Coordinates of C-alpha atoms in Angstrom, one line a residue:
M29 CA 74.7 -105.3 65.2
H30 CA 73.8 -101.8 64.9
S31 CA 74.1 -99.6 61.9
S32 CA 74.6 -96.0 62.3
P33 CA 72.4 -93.7 60.1
R34 CA 74.0 -91.8 57.3
L35 CA 73.1 -88.3 56.3
L36 CA 73.1 -87.7 52.5
T37 CA 73.5 -84.2 51.3
M38 CA 73.0 -83.0 47.7
D39 CA 74.0 -79.5 46.5
L40 CA 71.7 -77.9 43.9
K41 CA 73.7 -75.9 41.5
V42 CA 71.8 -73.2 39.6
E43 CA 73.3 -71.9 36.4
P44 CA 73.4 -68.1 36.2
E45 CA 71.6 -68.2 32.7
E46 CA 68.7 -70.2 34.2
L47 CA 68.3 -67.8 37.0
D48 CA 68.2 -64.8 34.7
S49 CA 65.5 -66.4 32.4
N50 CA 62.8 -65.7 35.0
Q51 CA 63.3 -62.0 34.7
P52 CA 61.8 -59.9 31.8
P53 CA 64.4 -58.7 29.3
P54 CA 65.2 -55.0 29.3
I55 CA 63.3 -52.7 27.0
E56 CA 66.5 -52.2 24.9
V57 CA 66.4 -55.9 24.0
F58 CA 62.8 -55.7 22.9
A59 CA 63.4 -52.5 20.9
H60 CA 66.4 -54.0 19.2
S61 CA 64.4 -57.1 18.0
S62 CA 61.2 -55.1 17.1
T63 CA 60.3 -54.3 13.5
L64 CA 58.6 -51.1 14.5
H65 CA 60.7 -48.5 12.7
G66 CA 62.6 -46.1 14.9
I67 CA 62.0 -47.6 18.3
S68 CA 65.4 -49.3 18.3
H69 CA 67.0 -45.9 18.1
I70 CA 65.0 -44.6 21.0
F71 CA 65.7 -47.4 23.4
T72 CA 69.4 -48.2 23.0
Y73 CA 72.5 -48.6 25.2
E74 CA 74.1 -45.7 23.5
R75 CA 74.7 -42.6 25.6
F76 CA 73.9 -40.0 22.8
W77 CA 70.7 -38.7 24.4
I78 CA 70.3 -35.9 21.7
K79 CA 70.0 -38.6 19.0
R80 CA 67.5 -40.6 21.0
F81 CA 65.4 -37.5 21.7
L82 CA 65.2 -36.6 18.0
W83 CA 64.2 -40.1 17.2
L84 CA 61.5 -39.9 19.9
V85 CA 60.1 -36.6 18.4
F86 CA 60.0 -38.1 14.9
F87 CA 58.4 -41.3 16.2
L88 CA 55.7 -39.5 18.1
A89 CA 55.0 -37.1 15.2
S90 CA 54.6 -40.0 12.8
L91 CA 52.3 -41.9 15.2
T92 CA 50.2 -38.8 15.7
F93 CA 49.9 -38.3 11.9
L94 CA 48.9 -42.0 11.5
L95 CA 46.2 -41.7 14.1
Y96 CA 44.9 -38.5 12.5
V97 CA 44.6 -40.1 9.1
C98 CA 42.9 -43.2 10.5
V99 CA 40.3 -41.1 12.4
D100 CA 39.7 -38.9 9.3
R101 CA 39.1 -41.9 7.1
I102 CA 36.8 -43.5 9.6
H103 CA 34.8 -40.2 9.8
F104 CA 34.7 -40.0 6.0
Y105 CA 33.4 -43.5 5.7
L106 CA 30.6 -42.9 8.3
E107 CA 29.4 -40.0 6.1
Y108 CA 28.5 -42.5 3.4
P109 CA 30.1 -40.6 0.5
H110 CA 28.7 -41.0 -3.0
V111 CA 29.4 -39.8 -6.5
T112 CA 27.0 -37.7 -8.5
K113 CA 26.9 -39.0 -12.0
L114 CA 25.6 -36.9 -14.9
D115 CA 24.8 -38.6 -18.2
E116 CA 23.3 -37.1 -21.3
V117 CA 21.3 -39.8 -23.1
S118 CA 19.7 -39.6 -26.5
T119 CA 16.3 -41.4 -26.9
P120 CA 14.2 -42.0 -30.0
V121 CA 10.9 -41.4 -28.1
M122 CA 10.1 -39.0 -25.3
T123 CA 7.0 -38.3 -23.3
F124 CA 5.8 -34.8 -24.1
P125 CA 5.4 -32.8 -20.9
A126 CA 2.1 -31.5 -19.5
V127 CA 1.6 -27.8 -20.3
T128 CA -0.6 -25.8 -18.0
F129 CA -1.6 -22.2 -18.7
C130 CA -3.8 -19.6 -17.0
N131 CA -5.2 -16.2 -17.9
L132 CA -3.8 -13.7 -15.4
N133 CA -7.3 -12.4 -15.1
A134 CA -9.2 -14.9 -13.0
F135 CA -12.7 -13.6 -13.4
R136 CA -14.6 -12.3 -16.4
F137 CA -16.2 -9.0 -15.7
S138 CA -19.3 -9.8 -17.9
Q139 CA -20.0 -12.9 -15.8
L140 CA -20.2 -11.2 -12.5
T141 CA -23.7 -11.1 -11.0
R142 CA -25.2 -9.0 -8.3
N143 CA -25.1 -12.0 -6.0
D144 CA -21.4 -12.4 -6.8
L145 CA -20.6 -8.8 -6.0
F146 CA -22.5 -8.9 -2.8
Y147 CA -20.2 -11.7 -1.5
V148 CA -16.9 -11.0 -3.3
G149 CA -17.1 -7.3 -4.3
E150 CA -14.7 -6.3 -1.4
L151 CA -12.5 -9.3 -2.0
L152 CA -12.0 -8.2 -5.6
A153 CA -11.4 -4.6 -4.6
L154 CA -14.5 -3.4 -6.6
L155 CA -16.5 -2.4 -3.5
N156 CA -15.7 -1.1 -0.1
N157 CA -17.0 -2.5 3.2
R158 CA -20.2 -0.5 2.8
Y159 CA -21.0 -2.2 -0.6
E160 CA -20.2 1.0 -2.5
I161 CA -18.1 1.3 -5.6
R162 CA -14.4 2.0 -4.7
D163 CA -12.6 4.9 -6.2
I164 CA -15.5 5.9 -8.4
H165 CA -13.5 8.8 -9.9
L166 CA -11.2 6.2 -11.5
V167 CA -13.9 4.1 -13.2
E168 CA -14.5 4.4 -16.9
E169 CA -18.0 5.5 -17.9
S170 CA -19.0 2.3 -19.6
V171 CA -17.7 0.2 -16.6
L172 CA -19.4 2.5 -14.1
E173 CA -22.8 2.1 -15.7
S174 CA -22.5 -1.7 -15.5
L175 CA -21.2 -1.6 -12.0
K176 CA -24.0 0.6 -10.8
L177 CA -26.6 -1.9 -12.1
K178 CA -24.8 -4.9 -10.5
T179 CA -24.3 -3.1 -7.2
D180 CA -27.9 -2.0 -6.7
F181 CA -28.6 -4.0 -3.5
Q182 CA -31.8 -2.2 -2.6
N183 CA -34.4 -4.9 -1.7
F184 CA -31.8 -7.5 -2.8
K185 CA -32.0 -11.0 -1.2
P186 CA -28.7 -12.8 -1.6
R187 CA -28.7 -16.4 -2.6
P188 CA -26.3 -19.1 -1.4
F189 CA -22.8 -18.6 -2.7
N190 CA -20.0 -21.2 -3.5
M191 CA -16.4 -20.2 -4.3
R192 CA -15.8 -23.2 -6.5
E193 CA -18.9 -22.5 -8.6
F194 CA -17.9 -18.9 -8.8
Y195 CA -14.4 -19.6 -10.0
D196 CA -15.7 -22.1 -12.6
R197 CA -18.5 -19.9 -14.0
T198 CA -16.5 -16.6 -14.2
G199 CA -13.2 -18.1 -15.3
H200 CA -12.2 -17.7 -18.9
N201 CA -13.6 -20.3 -21.3
L202 CA -11.1 -22.1 -23.5
N203 CA -13.6 -22.2 -26.3
D204 CA -13.4 -18.4 -26.5
M205 CA -9.7 -18.1 -25.7
L206 CA -8.3 -20.8 -28.1
L207 CA -7.8 -19.4 -31.6
S208 CA -5.4 -22.1 -32.9
C209 CA -3.8 -25.3 -31.5
H210 CA -1.5 -27.7 -33.3
F211 CA 0.6 -30.6 -31.9
H212 CA 3.0 -32.2 -34.3
G213 CA 1.2 -30.4 -37.1
T214 CA -2.1 -32.0 -36.1
E215 CA -5.0 -29.7 -35.0
C216 CA -6.0 -30.0 -31.3
R217 CA -9.2 -28.8 -29.8
P218 CA -10.5 -27.7 -26.4
E219 CA -11.5 -31.2 -25.5
H220 CA -7.8 -32.1 -25.5
F221 CA -7.3 -29.8 -22.5
K222 CA -8.2 -30.6 -18.9
V223 CA -9.6 -28.0 -16.5
V224 CA -7.5 -27.4 -13.4
F225 CA -7.8 -24.8 -10.6
T226 CA -4.8 -22.9 -9.4
R227 CA -4.1 -19.7 -7.6
Y228 CA -4.9 -18.0 -10.9
G229 CA -8.4 -19.6 -11.0
K230 CA -9.6 -21.7 -13.8
C231 CA -6.7 -23.0 -15.9
Y232 CA -6.1 -25.6 -18.6
T233 CA -3.6 -28.4 -19.0
F234 CA -2.6 -29.9 -22.3
N235 CA -1.4 -33.6 -22.3
A236 CA -2.4 -34.1 -18.6
G237 CA -2.6 -37.9 -19.0
G238 CA -4.7 -40.0 -16.6
D239 CA -8.4 -40.9 -17.0
G240 CA -7.4 -43.7 -19.4
S241 CA -5.6 -41.3 -21.8
P242 CA -1.9 -42.1 -22.2
P243 CA 0.4 -39.0 -22.4
L244 CA 1.5 -37.9 -25.9
I245 CA 5.0 -38.7 -27.1
T246 CA 7.4 -36.9 -29.4
T247 CA 10.0 -38.5 -31.6
K248 CA 12.2 -35.4 -32.3
G249 CA 12.7 -31.9 -31.2
G250 CA 12.7 -28.6 -33.0
M251 CA 10.1 -26.3 -34.5
G252 CA 6.9 -28.0 -35.8
N253 CA 7.3 -31.0 -33.5
G254 CA 5.8 -29.6 -30.4
L255 CA 2.8 -27.7 -29.2
E256 CA 1.7 -24.5 -31.0
L257 CA -1.0 -22.3 -29.4
M258 CA -2.6 -19.0 -30.3
L259 CA -4.7 -17.5 -27.6
D260 CA -6.9 -14.5 -27.1
I261 CA -6.5 -13.3 -23.5
Q262 CA -9.9 -11.4 -23.8
Q263 CA -8.6 -8.3 -22.2
D264 CA -12.0 -6.6 -22.7
E265 CA -13.2 -9.1 -20.0
Y266 CA -10.5 -8.1 -17.5
L267 CA -11.8 -6.8 -14.1
P268 CA -11.3 -3.1 -13.6
V269 CA -8.4 -2.9 -11.1
W270 CA -7.9 0.2 -8.9
G271 CA -6.1 -1.6 -6.2
E272 CA -4.4 -4.9 -6.3
T273 CA -5.6 -7.8 -4.1
D274 CA -4.7 -11.4 -3.8
E275 CA -7.4 -12.2 -6.3
T276 CA -6.7 -9.5 -8.8
S277 CA -3.6 -8.0 -10.4
F278 CA -2.5 -5.2 -12.7
E279 CA -0.9 -7.5 -15.2
A280 CA -2.3 -8.9 -18.5
G281 CA -1.2 -12.0 -20.3
I282 CA -0.8 -15.7 -19.7
K283 CA 1.1 -17.7 -17.1
V284 CA 2.6 -21.0 -18.3
Q285 CA 4.1 -24.0 -16.5
I286 CA 5.8 -27.1 -18.1
H287 CA 5.8 -30.1 -15.8
S288 CA 5.5 -33.9 -15.8
Q289 CA 2.1 -35.7 -15.7
E290 CA 2.8 -37.0 -12.2
E291 CA 3.5 -33.5 -10.8
P292 CA 0.6 -31.2 -9.8
S293 CA 0.7 -27.7 -11.3
F294 CA 2.1 -25.0 -9.0
I295 CA 2.0 -22.3 -11.6
D296 CA 2.0 -19.2 -9.4
Q297 CA 5.4 -20.2 -8.0
L298 CA 7.0 -22.2 -10.9
G299 CA 5.3 -20.7 -14.0
F300 CA 6.7 -18.1 -16.4
G301 CA 4.8 -15.2 -17.9
V302 CA 4.0 -14.8 -21.6
S303 CA 3.3 -11.3 -22.9
P304 CA 0.4 -10.8 -25.3
G305 CA 1.1 -9.3 -28.8
F306 CA 4.2 -11.5 -29.2
Q307 CA 5.2 -14.9 -30.5
T308 CA 7.1 -16.8 -27.8
F309 CA 9.3 -19.9 -28.4
V310 CA 10.0 -22.2 -25.5
S311 CA 12.5 -25.1 -25.7
C312 CA 13.1 -27.5 -22.9
Q313 CA 15.1 -30.6 -22.0
E314 CA 14.0 -33.5 -19.8
Q315 CA 16.0 -33.9 -16.6
R316 CA 15.7 -37.0 -14.5
L317 CA 17.1 -37.0 -11.0
I318 CA 17.5 -40.2 -9.0
Y319 CA 18.3 -39.6 -5.3
L320 CA 19.9 -42.1 -3.0
P321 CA 18.1 -43.4 0.0
P322 CA 19.5 -43.3 3.6
P323 CA 22.3 -43.5 4.7
W324 CA 23.7 -41.9 1.6
G325 CA 20.9 -39.3 1.3
D326 CA 17.9 -37.8 3.0
C327 CA 15.2 -39.1 0.7
K328 CA 12.7 -41.7 1.9
V329 CA 12.1 -45.0 0.1
T330 CA 8.6 -45.3 1.5
P331 CA 5.6 -44.0 -0.5
M332 CA 4.4 -40.4 0.2
D333 CA 2.1 -40.2 3.2
S334 CA -0.6 -38.1 1.6
D335 CA -4.4 -38.2 1.3
F336 CA -4.2 -36.3 -2.0
F337 CA -1.2 -37.4 -4.0
D338 CA 0.3 -40.8 -4.9
T339 CA 3.6 -39.7 -6.4
Y340 CA 6.1 -37.6 -4.4
S341 CA 7.3 -34.3 -5.7
I342 CA 8.3 -31.1 -4.0
T343 CA 5.2 -29.4 -5.5
A344 CA 2.9 -32.2 -4.1
C345 CA 4.5 -31.9 -0.7
R346 CA 4.1 -28.2 -0.6
I347 CA 0.4 -28.3 -1.7
D348 CA -0.3 -31.2 0.7
C349 CA 1.2 -29.3 3.6
E350 CA -0.6 -26.0 2.9
T351 CA -3.9 -27.8 2.4
R352 CA -3.6 -29.8 5.7
Y353 CA -2.6 -26.7 7.6
L354 CA -5.4 -24.6 6.2
V355 CA -8.0 -27.3 7.0
D356 CA -6.6 -27.6 10.5
N357 CA -6.8 -23.9 11.3
C358 CA -9.6 -22.6 9.2
N359 CA -11.8 -25.6 8.6
C360 CA -11.9 -24.9 4.9
R361 CA -9.7 -25.1 1.8
M362 CA -9.1 -22.8 -1.1
V363 CA -10.5 -23.7 -4.5
H364 CA -7.2 -24.9 -5.9
M365 CA -6.5 -27.2 -3.0
P366 CA -7.3 -30.9 -3.2
G367 CA -9.8 -32.7 -1.0
R368 CA -13.5 -33.5 -0.6
T369 CA -16.2 -31.2 0.6
S370 CA -18.0 -32.7 3.7
A371 CA -17.0 -30.7 6.8
V372 CA -19.1 -27.9 8.3
L373 CA -17.5 -24.4 8.2
K374 CA -16.6 -22.8 11.5
L375 CA -16.2 -19.1 10.7
N376 CA -14.7 -18.2 14.1
Q377 CA -11.6 -20.4 13.6
Y378 CA -9.1 -17.8 12.2
M379 CA -5.5 -17.2 12.9
S380 CA -3.2 -14.2 12.6
V381 CA -1.5 -13.1 9.4
D382 CA 2.0 -13.4 11.1
A383 CA 1.3 -16.9 12.2
W384 CA 0.1 -17.8 8.7
R385 CA 3.3 -16.4 7.1
S386 CA 5.5 -18.2 9.6
K387 CA 3.9 -21.5 9.0
T388 CA 4.0 -21.1 5.2
E389 CA 7.7 -20.6 5.4
E390 CA 7.9 -23.9 7.2
C391 CA 6.0 -25.6 4.4
I392 CA 8.5 -24.3 1.9
H393 CA 11.4 -26.1 3.5
V394 CA 9.8 -29.2 5.0
C395 CA 6.6 -31.2 4.8
V396 CA 5.3 -31.3 8.3
A397 CA 2.7 -33.7 9.6
C398 CA -0.4 -31.7 9.8
A399 CA -3.8 -32.9 10.8
A400 CA -5.8 -33.6 7.6
G401 CA -9.5 -33.9 7.0
D402 CA -12.2 -33.1 4.5
A403 CA -13.3 -29.5 4.4
S404 CA -15.6 -27.3 2.3
F405 CA -14.4 -24.3 0.3
C406 CA -13.6 -21.2 2.1
T407 CA -16.1 -18.3 2.1
P408 CA -15.0 -15.0 0.6
Q409 CA -14.6 -13.7 4.2
M410 CA -12.3 -16.6 5.1
Y411 CA -10.3 -16.0 1.9
K412 CA -9.7 -12.5 3.0
E413 CA -9.0 -13.0 6.7
C414 CA -7.3 -16.5 6.8
A415 CA -6.0 -17.8 3.5
D416 CA -5.0 -15.0 1.2
P417 CA -2.5 -13.3 3.6
A418 CA -0.3 -16.4 3.3
L419 CA -0.7 -17.2 -0.3
G420 CA -0.8 -13.7 -1.9
K421 CA 0.7 -13.1 -5.3
E422 CA 2.6 -10.2 -6.8
G423 CA 1.2 -7.9 -9.6
Y424 CA 2.6 -6.5 -12.8
R425 CA 1.7 -4.0 -15.5
P426 CA -1.0 -4.4 -18.2
A427 CA -0.1 -5.3 -21.8
V428 CA -1.8 -5.9 -25.1
M429 CA -4.3 -8.5 -26.3
H430 CA -3.1 -11.6 -28.3
F431 CA 0.0 -13.8 -28.3
R432 CA 1.3 -17.0 -29.8
T433 CA 3.5 -19.6 -28.2
C434 CA 5.4 -22.6 -29.6
L435 CA 6.7 -25.2 -27.2
H436 CA 9.1 -27.9 -28.4
F437 CA 12.1 -30.0 -27.3
K438 CA 15.6 -28.9 -28.3
D439 CA 17.1 -30.7 -31.3

């Protein structure tokens, strides 16, 4: 018996919906179901193309504005914005500031010796380069006689000369200048002042602190609660000036600077003048500034990289930079500059005046990393040719003899 094979056929029926599900839906379907505002009006089955175009313009404008605001806020955040906060605080006790003052005449005429004039006579504009008295027709008779004795260099053998010793010996002595001194009504004496050297020579600082002496404090402001000084400027000791130099000036009086104990004196730039013959009242307020470190500000949180100062200040930075640069280029330092005296002078290492001025301007704005080292004091010739052109000071008119000043905090 044979069985014939059977062919079984099965028709597969595909629903139209199932076939269409494999294709992506049109953009109009997506836009209609999207929550993004406006897109459903752009992609629509409607035939009003003007309406769709206007919606497209509004949508793109809104998107552009959104992106602009986002970019602007991100840029603002990356600038690390901060708020400057100013507070006025009353305190029952305040540290009284350091007060530095200098006689505007750096050298007493009576203390000049023949040896001094041999070395610094031209620097002080008293002699010309031939060791002769300058502008002899302008010299008073009494001064001329004294100068003739001190400038008789016939058979004269000069002795070694040191600028630091010269500044110290010929500078005005506080024992002679100080006529009266009171702090909080209590008498103060010359031993309460510290000798400092500045561009004005030998100066004195009251309430300098340091050396185991804590700074003085004050409990209230107003007259009678600060420092009162009466000084004799000793104008009879002033050098005869016929032409102003960096070491001499036409003015007479006192230069004063008020500063903190941590900040070195920079009196030739930051001090104010006090005229003799007047009583001068000075009131001040303490201002404390706290600067933010990076990335909110430019200040460094690391200690000051200095061989001379421990506490950072703009003044310390300026003096440090000028000292390093002078040592690096002249192998010497000026009397008012910090350092130790150990290096040998090399008198041939000078630089031009223009280069000095250019570098000094750099020091005003930024503290550059200059090569530092110990150096001895500049000679008078180096003062004239290397240092003074960059650090000269302006002159003024002479005045009278005595003055009184009272320094106190505001009430």
